Amino acid sequence: MSSLSPSHFPNTTTSSPMLLSTSRPDYRDGADYEAPSDRSDYHLSVNDSVSDLDSEHHIPLTQSGRKSLWRQGLAAIYPGIVQFVAIVCGIIISFFPDDFTRATNRWHRPHDEPSDDILRWPTDISRDIMPVACHSHNDYWRTVPLFSALQAGCVGIEADVWLFDGELYVGHTTSSLTHKRTLSRMYIEPLVKILGQQNPMTQFHTTADQPPQGVFDTDPSQSVILLIDFKTDGVATWKHVTAQLSPLRERGYLSYFNGTDIVQGPVTVVGTGNTPFNLVTANATYRDIFFDAPLEMMTEDYTRGETPRVMAMRSAENAGQGLSGVPKTEIVSGPFNWTNSYYASVSFRKAIGFPWSFHLTDRQIGRIRAQIRGAHRRGLKVRYWSLPSWPRSLRNHLWSVLVHEGVDMLNVDDLQAAAQKDWSPKVSDWWGLR
């Protein structure tokens, strides 16, 4: 059956499209029906009618529908646009150095501000810096060793030392050692100079401070923890470390045990690695190098408060962190306490394990709590090293959990992130490395 054009219907016109639905003749019997002789005319007439129909009645509805679809489309892609912008911003920010903000804030001062004579004071080397309980892991890798950590506010510094020809060199491996990078030049001498500036003798201050003021002007009582990792033979290295600490010792800058109490100074020295525990405890009335005790040996059972007994499987000499210089007989955590040790440390990966679900399990949390409980009962500061550093979201989550559970010192590579304590999840945390 052929299609019909409005021009072939009596009593209808193409200019009145509403009649298409209200006044239609009956052609069921075929009367008065004529098939279109020209199919091109037929197509034109139909198109014209539909065009007229749309122009008069259906366009308002079409515009409304299009607007609705447009709004729905925008709503669907809006989260993607926001995420894309956040990603781009995160990438751009990652190109700037860690102390970009600090540098820009101090770039210029208005001309009407006070002169340097007013803005400077004798102990202002650490102005605007608040100390934070973070440990600068492998500090000798920093752009400026020691000073980068202090500028960030980290109170813990780590130096790996190697004994060669009577000198203590600093570096991660022997291949990284140079003649100029020594313990004395990189850490002892700068600390002596900084503390000398923090304890000035002036016409207004004619007597020496007792105890001496620390590095941080905002908290002079805060001690800087210098962790020295003995990489070579413990006994031989011990003698040279003790000797090189003399400039700090002679000025009263070292924390020490006097036989009954701890007298805190601006610098607290802790030995780890092959540091011999037997030499740390050899003098019962004076010691100014403290031990880095094995945290894994202090796990306490929550219900019974018991301490597990752990067998030493390695040699007592040069056995590594927590075991060097300890008798080869059965080791318990009893010998380690606040009189001979400062830290209780362990590898996070070894003692707790990697959080494969990107969150710590109840079992892992329980082990952390038990170790913290055992260390704190002995007056020791808890430190976990070898924490996952990527992705940032996982690292920040672990930092938050550890601080919440009572860890005393965060072992960190990213000084600024740790010091700012802004560990909330961010889009860039899933790929960024800083």
mmCIF file of C-alpha atoms in Angstrom, residues 193-332:
data_model
loop_
_atom_site.group_PDB
_atom_site.id
_atom_site.type_symbol
_atom_site.label_atom_id
_atom_site.label_comp_id
_atom_site.label_asym_id
_atom_site.label_seq_id
_atom_site.Cartn_x
_atom_site.Cartn_y
_atom_site.Cartn_z
ATOM 1 C CA LYS A 193 78.424 25.957 66.206
ATOM 2 C CA ILE A 194 74.611 26.000 66.294
ATOM 3 C CA LEU A 195 74.473 25.382 70.027
ATOM 4 C CA GLY A 196 77.117 28.036 70.612
ATOM 5 C CA GLN A 197 74.834 30.520 68.882
ATOM 6 C CA GLN A 198 71.847 29.301 70.903
ATOM 7 C CA ASN A 199 73.746 29.839 74.165
ATOM 8 C CA PRO A 200 75.289 33.301 73.727
ATOM 9 C CA MET A 201 77.077 35.376 76.334
ATOM 10 C CA THR A 202 76.054 39.026 75.970
ATOM 11 C CA GLN A 203 75.853 42.135 78.106
ATOM 12 C CA PHE A 204 72.245 41.158 78.768
ATOM 13 C CA HIS A 205 73.000 37.495 79.410
ATOM 14 C CA THR A 206 76.265 37.189 81.302
ATOM 15 C CA THR A 207 75.975 33.662 82.688
ATOM 16 C CA ALA A 208 75.830 30.332 80.901
ATOM 17 C CA ASP A 209 72.461 28.616 80.749
ATOM 18 C CA GLN A 210 72.104 25.532 82.901
ATOM 19 C CA PRO A 211 71.078 23.306 81.340
ATOM 20 C CA PRO A 212 72.175 24.685 77.958
ATOM 21 C CA GLN A 213 69.503 25.772 75.490
ATOM 22 C CA GLY A 214 68.763 23.404 72.632
ATOM 23 C CA VAL A 215 68.703 23.889 68.873
ATOM 24 C CA PHE A 216 65.059 24.964 68.621
ATOM 25 C CA ASP A 217 64.386 28.487 69.816
ATOM 26 C CA THR A 218 60.665 27.729 70.059
ATOM 27 C CA ASP A 219 61.373 24.823 72.447
ATOM 28 C CA PRO A 220 64.882 25.117 73.959
ATOM 29 C CA SER A 221 64.393 22.019 76.122
ATOM 30 C CA GLN A 222 63.978 19.743 73.090
ATOM 31 C CA SER A 223 66.994 17.488 72.567
ATOM 32 C CA VAL A 224 68.205 16.547 69.078
ATOM 33 C CA ILE A 225 68.578 12.763 68.795
ATOM 34 C CA LEU A 226 71.731 11.852 66.868
ATOM 35 C CA LEU A 227 71.473 8.193 65.854
ATOM 36 C CA ILE A 228 74.894 6.840 64.866
ATOM 37 C CA ASP A 229 74.784 3.572 62.949
ATOM 38 C CA PHE A 230 78.025 1.627 63.441
ATOM 39 C CA LYS A 231 78.757 -0.022 60.080
ATOM 40 C CA THR A 232 82.212 -1.357 60.888
ATOM 41 C CA ASP A 233 83.544 -3.369 63.833
ATOM 42 C CA GLY A 234 81.667 -2.243 66.921
ATOM 43 C CA VAL A 235 84.516 -2.216 69.452
ATOM 44 C CA ALA A 236 86.953 -0.355 67.214
ATOM 45 C CA THR A 237 84.323 2.116 66.003
ATOM 46 C CA TRP A 238 83.131 2.759 69.554
ATOM 47 C CA LYS A 239 86.472 4.209 70.634
ATOM 48 C CA HIS A 240 86.533 6.724 67.793
ATOM 49 C CA VAL A 241 82.897 7.747 68.172
ATOM 50 C CA THR A 242 83.446 8.367 71.878
ATOM 51 C CA ALA A 243 86.503 10.480 71.117
ATOM 52 C CA GLN A 244 84.828 12.540 68.395
ATOM 53 C CA LEU A 245 81.943 13.431 70.696
ATOM 54 C CA SER A 246 84.368 15.289 72.988
ATOM 55 C CA PRO A 247 83.548 18.825 71.691
ATOM 56 C CA LEU A 248 79.887 18.290 72.573
ATOM 57 C CA ARG A 249 80.720 16.562 75.840
ATOM 58 C CA GLU A 250 83.132 19.257 77.040
ATOM 59 C CA ARG A 251 80.535 21.988 76.539
ATOM 60 C CA GLY A 252 77.853 20.092 78.423
ATOM 61 C CA TYR A 253 75.736 19.554 75.315
ATOM 62 C CA LEU A 254 75.280 15.772 75.662
ATOM 63 C CA SER A 255 72.512 13.983 77.552
ATOM 64 C CA TYR A 256 73.984 11.509 80.027
ATOM 65 C CA PHE A 257 73.176 8.994 82.738
ATOM 66 C CA ASN A 258 74.811 9.858 86.075
ATOM 67 C CA GLY A 259 74.201 6.555 87.833
ATOM 68 C CA THR A 260 70.730 7.399 89.080
ATOM 69 C CA ASP A 261 69.035 9.748 86.605
ATOM 70 C CA ILE A 262 69.141 10.978 83.037
ATOM 71 C CA VAL A 263 70.436 14.537 82.688
ATOM 72 C CA GLN A 264 69.077 15.783 79.393
ATOM 73 C CA GLY A 265 71.207 17.944 77.143
ATOM 74 C CA PRO A 266 70.676 19.578 73.753
ATOM 75 C CA VAL A 267 72.006 16.447 71.993
ATOM 76 C CA THR A 268 71.210 12.813 72.816
ATOM 77 C CA VAL A 269 73.463 10.263 71.112
ATOM 78 C CA VAL A 270 72.090 6.781 70.362
ATOM 79 C CA GLY A 271 74.158 3.944 68.940
ATOM 80 C CA THR A 272 72.665 1.382 66.577
ATOM 81 C CA GLY A 273 73.940 -1.156 64.057
ATOM 82 C CA ASN A 274 77.076 -2.787 65.485
ATOM 83 C CA THR A 275 77.086 -0.601 68.596
ATOM 84 C CA PRO A 276 78.246 -2.951 71.405
ATOM 85 C CA PHE A 277 75.721 -3.067 74.236
ATOM 86 C CA ASN A 278 78.360 -4.303 76.688
ATOM 87 C CA LEU A 279 80.402 -1.122 76.134
ATOM 88 C CA VAL A 280 77.312 1.064 76.466
ATOM 89 C CA THR A 281 76.705 -0.366 79.939
ATOM 90 C CA ALA A 282 80.357 -0.766 80.966
ATOM 91 C CA ASN A 283 80.329 2.415 83.067
ATOM 92 C CA ALA A 284 77.586 2.219 85.683
ATOM 93 C CA THR A 285 77.920 5.843 86.818
ATOM 94 C CA TYR A 286 78.300 7.726 83.542
ATOM 95 C CA ARG A 287 77.242 7.081 79.947
ATOM 96 C CA ASP A 288 76.419 9.504 77.142
ATOM 97 C CA ILE A 289 75.864 7.024 74.323
ATOM 98 C CA PHE A 290 72.616 5.095 74.624
ATOM 99 C CA PHE A 291 71.526 1.858 72.972
ATOM 100 C CA ASP A 292 68.963 1.213 70.253
ATOM 101 C CA ALA A 293 67.166 -1.755 71.829
ATOM 102 C CA PRO A 294 65.359 -4.531 69.895
ATOM 103 C CA LEU A 295 61.651 -3.676 69.918
ATOM 104 C CA GLU A 296 60.588 -7.136 68.729
ATOM 105 C CA MET A 297 61.830 -8.593 72.021
ATOM 106 C CA MET A 298 59.507 -6.439 74.090
ATOM 107 C CA THR A 299 56.160 -7.703 72.856
ATOM 108 C CA GLU A 300 53.841 -8.191 75.786
ATOM 109 C CA ASP A 301 50.756 -10.362 75.961
ATOM 110 C CA TYR A 302 47.793 -8.109 76.635
ATOM 111 C CA THR A 303 46.007 -10.452 78.970
ATOM 112 C CA ARG A 304 48.893 -11.714 81.078
ATOM 113 C CA GLY A 305 51.427 -8.923 80.722
ATOM 114 C CA GLU A 306 54.168 -11.436 79.994
ATOM 115 C CA THR A 307 57.288 -10.842 77.938
ATOM 116 C CA PRO A 308 58.333 -13.543 75.477
ATOM 117 C CA ARG A 309 61.831 -14.924 75.707
ATOM 118 C CA VAL A 310 63.754 -14.785 72.460
ATOM 119 C CA MET A 311 66.854 -16.779 71.560
ATOM 120 C CA ALA A 312 69.789 -14.918 70.039
ATOM 121 C CA MET A 313 70.643 -16.731 66.837
ATOM 122 C CA ARG A 314 73.502 -14.466 65.771
ATOM 123 C CA SER A 315 76.963 -13.705 67.091
ATOM 124 C CA ALA A 316 77.087 -11.338 70.037
ATOM 125 C CA GLU A 317 79.651 -9.166 68.229
ATOM 126 C CA ASN A 318 78.698 -7.016 65.229
ATOM 127 C CA ALA A 319 75.282 -8.665 65.222
ATOM 128 C CA GLY A 320 73.386 -5.593 64.081
ATOM 129 C CA GLN A 321 70.736 -3.413 65.670
ATOM 130 C CA GLY A 322 69.692 -4.510 69.147
ATOM 131 C CA LEU A 323 71.970 -7.548 69.507
ATOM 132 C CA SER A 324 75.588 -6.417 69.223
ATOM 133 C CA GLY A 325 77.508 -6.790 72.436
ATOM 134 C CA VAL A 326 74.716 -8.763 74.076
ATOM 135 C CA PRO A 327 75.718 -12.158 75.545
ATOM 136 C CA LYS A 328 75.057 -15.132 73.283
ATOM 137 C CA THR A 329 73.015 -16.754 76.021
ATOM 138 C CA GLU A 330 69.245 -16.487 76.047
ATOM 139 C CA ILE A 331 68.185 -12.885 75.542
ATOM 140 C CA VAL A 332 65.242 -11.321 77.303
#
